Amino acid sequence: AAIADAKIVFLNGLELEHSLESILEANATGTIVEVSNGVEVLAFEQAIQESEEAHDHAAGDPHTWMDPNLVMTWVKNIEDTLSELDPENAADYAANAKNYISELTDLDAWIQTEVAKVPVENRKLVTDHENLGYFIHRYNFTLVGLVVDSLSTGASPSAQELSTLEDAIKEKGVKAIFIGATVNPNLANQVASDTGTTLITIDTASLGGEDSDTATYIQFMKKLVTAIVNGLQ
């Protein structure tokens, strides 16, 4: 009902909401806007093994919110859409967008200051899937490998892949492994134990409730960056 009644449906885009396509086609009557439109899209660094997943993410890495500078593009797309549909309030939308872009600029500067606390040789990441690409690109980190070598949180690497990953972690002196809160930690725990690294749980996908410490995007990014910086110092 919410989709059917909405005048505008904002999506991330880049096929992130692939599973919603049929629902939107059947129910959406308003304007559908992909907020990532206009972003310079990165390809995934690691090969995607499953053909179905490769199809779902053929557009490239959809996790554009991992770089606040790209979220500025989101803001502009949202402002333009609202102003077009509600021109009487266009000045308010423009002012709000300008203010929020200023906050995002400050966030980017804060992240750079925090990242500077991590020695360059420690800026190496191992994650459960490839969701930090834009963060890595913006703030000069390196992706060493994935504990789960696909976009599916259910896929498991082979023994050979696991051995190769553990060798890379040891060789490159990786300090921590970062996994999402919804991922089964057993495999990551094994890798952390085998390699003497710390396992850290992070959230890269969603905001918290209204009263949580990740109720806003800026809070969300600050908590994420703090966890990464503390884990790698």
GROMACS .gro file of C-alpha atoms in nm:
model
  233
    1ALA     CA    1   0.000   0.000   0.000
    2ALA     CA    2   0.282   0.239   0.084
    3ILE     CA    3   0.444   0.185  -0.257
    4ALA     CA    4   0.113   0.218  -0.438
    5ASP     CA    5   0.030   0.543  -0.258
    6ALA     CA    6   0.374   0.701  -0.288
    7LYS     CA    7   0.424   0.991  -0.527
    8ILE     CA    8   0.797   0.918  -0.526
    9VAL     CA    9   0.990   0.599  -0.451
   10PHE     CA   10   1.360   0.658  -0.386
   11LEU     CA   11   1.591   0.362  -0.450
   12ASN     CA   12   1.964   0.322  -0.410
   13GLY     CA   13   1.983   0.182  -0.763
   14LEU     CA   14   2.266  -0.013  -0.928
   15GLU     CA   15   2.049  -0.324  -0.896
   16LEU     CA   16   2.069  -0.330  -0.516
   17GLU     CA   17   1.690  -0.356  -0.503
   18HIS     CA   18   1.678  -0.617  -0.780
   19SER     CA   19   1.446  -0.836  -0.572
   20LEU     CA   20   1.190  -0.553  -0.553
   21GLU     CA   21   1.157  -0.502  -0.928
   22SER     CA   22   0.843  -0.713  -0.969
   23ILE     CA   23   0.679  -0.548  -0.666
   24LEU     CA   24   0.755  -0.201  -0.799
   25GLU     CA   25   0.633  -0.287  -1.148
   26ALA     CA   26   0.307  -0.422  -1.009
   27ASN     CA   27   0.236  -0.153  -0.750
   28ALA     CA   28   0.429   0.172  -0.798
   29THR     CA   29   0.227   0.453  -0.955
   30GLY     CA   30   0.456   0.745  -0.873
   31THR     CA   31   0.801   0.852  -0.985
   32ILE     CA   32   1.085   0.605  -0.920
   33VAL     CA   33   1.422   0.768  -0.861
   34GLU     CA   34   1.759   0.596  -0.820
   35VAL     CA   35   1.957   0.823  -0.591
   36SER     CA   36   2.292   0.682  -0.708
   37ASN     CA   37   2.228   0.809  -1.061
   38GLY     CA   38   2.532   1.006  -1.174
   39VAL     CA   39   2.778   0.839  -0.936
   40GLU     CA   40   3.103   0.710  -1.085
   41VAL     CA   41   3.045   0.340  -1.028
   42LEU     CA   42   3.324   0.108  -0.917
   43ALA     CA   43   3.354  -0.252  -1.027
   44PHE     CA   44   3.397  -0.520  -0.762
   45GLU     CA   45   3.762  -0.602  -0.693
   46GLN     CA   46   3.705  -0.970  -0.622
   47ALA     CA   47   3.558  -1.207  -0.880
   48ILE     CA   48   3.194  -1.295  -0.824
   49GLN     CA   49   3.164  -1.670  -0.842
   50GLU     CA   50   2.790  -1.734  -0.868
   51SER     CA   51   2.639  -1.647  -1.206
   52GLU     CA   52   2.308  -1.541  -1.050
   53GLU     CA   53   2.482  -1.297  -0.820
   54ALA     CA   54   2.699  -1.174  -1.105
   55HIS     CA   55   2.379  -1.098  -1.296
   56ASP     CA   56   2.219  -0.921  -1.002
   57HIS     CA   57   2.519  -0.690  -0.962
   58ALA     CA   58   2.624  -0.647  -1.323
   59ALA     CA   59   2.586  -0.270  -1.279
   60GLY     CA   60   2.884  -0.263  -1.043
   61ASP     CA   61   2.925  -0.200  -0.671
   62PRO     CA   62   2.597  -0.059  -0.535
   63HIS     CA   63   2.732   0.039  -0.189
   64THR     CA   64   2.776   0.404  -0.285
   65TRP     CA   65   2.690   0.530   0.065
   66MET     CA   66   3.033   0.420   0.183
   67ASP     CA   67   3.171   0.753   0.053
   68PRO     CA   68   3.001   1.070   0.186
   69ASN     CA   69   3.104   1.255  -0.129
   70LEU     CA   70   2.885   1.021  -0.332
   71VAL     CA   71   2.596   1.072  -0.093
   72MET     CA   72   2.614   1.437  -0.199
   73THR     CA   73   2.499   1.310  -0.539
   74TRP     CA   74   2.209   1.137  -0.364
   75VAL     CA   75   2.115   1.466  -0.199
   76LYS     CA   76   2.122   1.652  -0.530
   77ASN     CA   77   1.907   1.386  -0.698
   78ILE     CA   78   1.655   1.401  -0.414
   79GLU     CA   79   1.650   1.781  -0.419
   80ASP     CA   80   1.596   1.792  -0.796
   81THR     CA   81   1.313   1.539  -0.778
   82LEU     CA   82   1.131   1.712  -0.494
   83SER     CA   83   1.172   2.054  -0.654
   84GLU     CA   84   1.033   1.929  -0.983
   85LEU     CA   85   0.726   1.774  -0.822
   86ASP     CA   86   0.676   2.054  -0.568
   87PRO     CA   87   0.817   2.373  -0.724
   88GLU     CA   88   0.650   2.600  -0.467
   89ASN     CA   89   0.892   2.468  -0.204
   90ALA     CA   90   1.199   2.444  -0.428
   91ALA     CA   91   1.384   2.712  -0.231
   92ASP     CA   92   1.341   2.513   0.091
   93TYR     CA   93   1.463   2.193  -0.072
   94ALA     CA   94   1.766   2.377  -0.209
   95ALA     CA   95   1.850   2.528   0.130
   96ASN     CA   96   1.815   2.196   0.309
   97ALA     CA   97   2.027   2.021   0.048
   98LYS     CA   98   2.298   2.286   0.078
   99ASN     CA   99   2.303   2.252   0.457
  100TYR     CA  100   2.323   1.874   0.445
  101ILE     CA  101   2.598   1.876   0.182
  102SER     CA  102   2.793   2.101   0.419
  103GLU     CA  103   2.745   1.840   0.693
  104LEU     CA  104   2.867   1.568   0.456
  105THR     CA  105   3.173   1.777   0.371
  106ASP     CA  106   3.248   1.801   0.743
  107LEU     CA  107   3.195   1.425   0.778
  108ASP     CA  108   3.442   1.354   0.498
  109ALA     CA  109   3.701   1.578   0.666
  110TRP     CA  110   3.640   1.403   1.000
  111ILE     CA  111   3.686   1.060   0.839
  112GLN     CA  112   4.014   1.170   0.681
  113THR     CA  113   4.137   1.291   1.020
  114GLU     CA  114   4.040   0.962   1.184
  115VAL     CA  115   4.192   0.749   0.907
  116ALA     CA  116   4.517   0.942   0.945
  117LYS     CA  117   4.550   0.779   1.289
  118VAL     CA  118   4.599   0.442   1.116
  119PRO     CA  119   4.951   0.386   0.982
  120VAL     CA  120   4.948   0.345   0.604
  121GLU     CA  121   5.089  -0.007   0.634
  122ASN     CA  122   4.791  -0.106   0.852
  123ARG     CA  123   4.520   0.013   0.612
  124LYS     CA  124   4.437  -0.338   0.495
  125LEU     CA  125   4.087  -0.480   0.514
  126VAL     CA  126   3.940  -0.828   0.521
  127THR     CA  127   3.560  -0.836   0.520
  128ASP     CA  128   3.278  -1.087   0.481
  129HIS     CA  129   3.173  -0.951   0.142
  130GLU     CA  130   3.269  -0.666  -0.084
  131ASN     CA  131   3.079  -0.378   0.070
  132LEU     CA  132   3.351  -0.123   0.150
  133GLY     CA  133   3.476  -0.058  -0.203
  134TYR     CA  134   3.393   0.313  -0.212
  135PHE     CA  135   3.534   0.365   0.137
  136ILE     CA  136   3.852   0.184   0.034
  137HIS     CA  137   3.878   0.393  -0.284
  138ARG     CA  138   3.818   0.727  -0.112
  139TYR     CA  139   4.037   0.678   0.194
  140ASN     CA  140   4.323   0.475   0.045
  141PHE     CA  141   4.275   0.134   0.203
  142THR     CA  142   4.353  -0.203   0.045
  143LEU     CA  143   4.116  -0.500   0.026
  144VAL     CA  144   4.322  -0.808   0.109
  145GLY     CA  145   4.041  -1.061   0.078
  146LEU     CA  146   3.694  -1.181   0.167
  147VAL     CA  147   3.600  -1.438   0.431
  148VAL     CA  148   3.292  -1.516   0.223
  149ASP     CA  149   3.405  -1.497  -0.139
  150SER     CA  150   3.074  -1.392  -0.294
  151LEU     CA  151   2.787  -1.150  -0.244
  152SER     CA  152   2.585  -1.419  -0.070
  153THR     CA  153   2.615  -1.429   0.307
  154GLY     CA  154   2.553  -1.801   0.282
  155ALA     CA  155   2.840  -1.896   0.052
  156SER     CA  156   3.157  -2.051   0.191
  157PRO     CA  157   3.505  -2.054   0.039
  158SER     CA  158   3.678  -2.381  -0.043
  159ALA     CA  159   3.961  -2.511   0.175
  160GLN     CA  160   4.210  -2.386  -0.085
  161GLU     CA  161   4.053  -2.039  -0.092
  162LEU     CA  162   4.055  -2.029   0.286
  163SER     CA  163   4.422  -2.128   0.297
  164THR     CA  164   4.509  -1.863   0.037
  165LEU     CA  165   4.323  -1.598   0.237
  166GLU     CA  166   4.493  -1.694   0.563
  167ASP     CA  167   4.834  -1.684   0.394
  168ALA     CA  168   4.758  -1.336   0.259
  169ILE     CA  169   4.645  -1.214   0.601
  170LYS     CA  170   4.967  -1.335   0.761
  171GLU     CA  171   5.189  -1.210   0.479
  172LYS     CA  172   5.038  -0.861   0.474
  173GLY     CA  173   5.010  -0.828   0.850
  174VAL     CA  174   4.636  -0.769   0.858
  175LYS     CA  175   4.529  -0.669   1.209
  176ALA     CA  176   4.153  -0.728   1.202
  177ILE     CA  177   3.872  -0.899   1.014
  178PHE     CA  178   3.544  -0.707   0.981
  179ILE     CA  179   3.213  -0.887   0.936
  180GLY     CA  180   2.851  -0.775   0.926
  181ALA     CA  181   2.614  -0.828   1.217
  182THR     CA  182   2.392  -1.062   1.012
  183VAL     CA  183   2.675  -1.291   0.902
  184ASN     CA  184   2.739  -1.629   1.066
  185PRO     CA  185   3.070  -1.561   1.246
  186ASN     CA  186   3.194  -1.921   1.266
  187LEU     CA  187   3.414  -1.911   0.956
  188ALA     CA  188   3.550  -1.565   1.035
  189ASN     CA  189   3.624  -1.679   1.391
  190GLN     CA  190   3.824  -1.970   1.251
  191VAL     CA  191   4.024  -1.742   1.020
  192ALA     CA  192   4.085  -1.493   1.301
  193SER     CA  193   4.202  -1.773   1.530
  194ASP     CA  194   4.427  -1.926   1.264
  195THR     CA  195   4.589  -1.592   1.180
  196GLY     CA  196   4.599  -1.420   1.518
  197THR     CA  197   4.378  -1.134   1.404
  198THR     CA  198   4.092  -0.962   1.584
  199LEU     CA  199   3.734  -1.021   1.469
  200ILE     CA  200   3.521  -0.705   1.471
  201THR     CA  201   3.149  -0.683   1.394
  202ILE     CA  202   3.035  -0.380   1.195
  203ASP     CA  203   2.713  -0.265   1.031
  204THR     CA  204   2.751  -0.140   0.675
  205ALA     CA  205   2.394  -0.179   0.556
  206SER     CA  206   2.135  -0.002   0.767
  207LEU     CA  207   2.062   0.272   1.015
  208GLY     CA  208   1.946   0.199   1.368
  209GLY     CA  209   1.624   0.302   1.538
  210GLU     CA  210   1.531   0.660   1.613
  211ASP     CA  211   1.688   0.651   1.960
  212SER     CA  212   1.998   0.451   1.864
  213ASP     CA  213   2.352   0.576   1.810
  214THR     CA  214   2.313   0.514   1.435
  215ALA     CA  215   1.980   0.688   1.379
  216THR     CA  216   2.129   0.912   1.109
  217TYR     CA  217   2.366   0.848   0.821
  218ILE     CA  218   2.635   1.067   0.979
  219GLN     CA  219   2.611   0.878   1.309
  220PHE     CA  220   2.619   0.550   1.116
  221MET     CA  221   2.938   0.645   0.931
  222LYS     CA  222   3.111   0.776   1.241
  223LYS     CA  223   3.043   0.453   1.429
  224LEU     CA  224   3.168   0.246   1.134
  225VAL     CA  225   3.484   0.451   1.088
  226THR     CA  226   3.558   0.447   1.461
  227ALA     CA  227   3.536   0.066   1.462
  228ILE     CA  228   3.766   0.036   1.161
  229VAL     CA  229   4.021   0.285   1.293
  230ASN     CA  230   4.027   0.131   1.642
  231GLY     CA  231   4.067  -0.215   1.491
  232LEU     CA  232   4.362  -0.124   1.271
  233GLN     CA  233   4.566   0.112   1.487
   0.00000   0.00000   0.00000
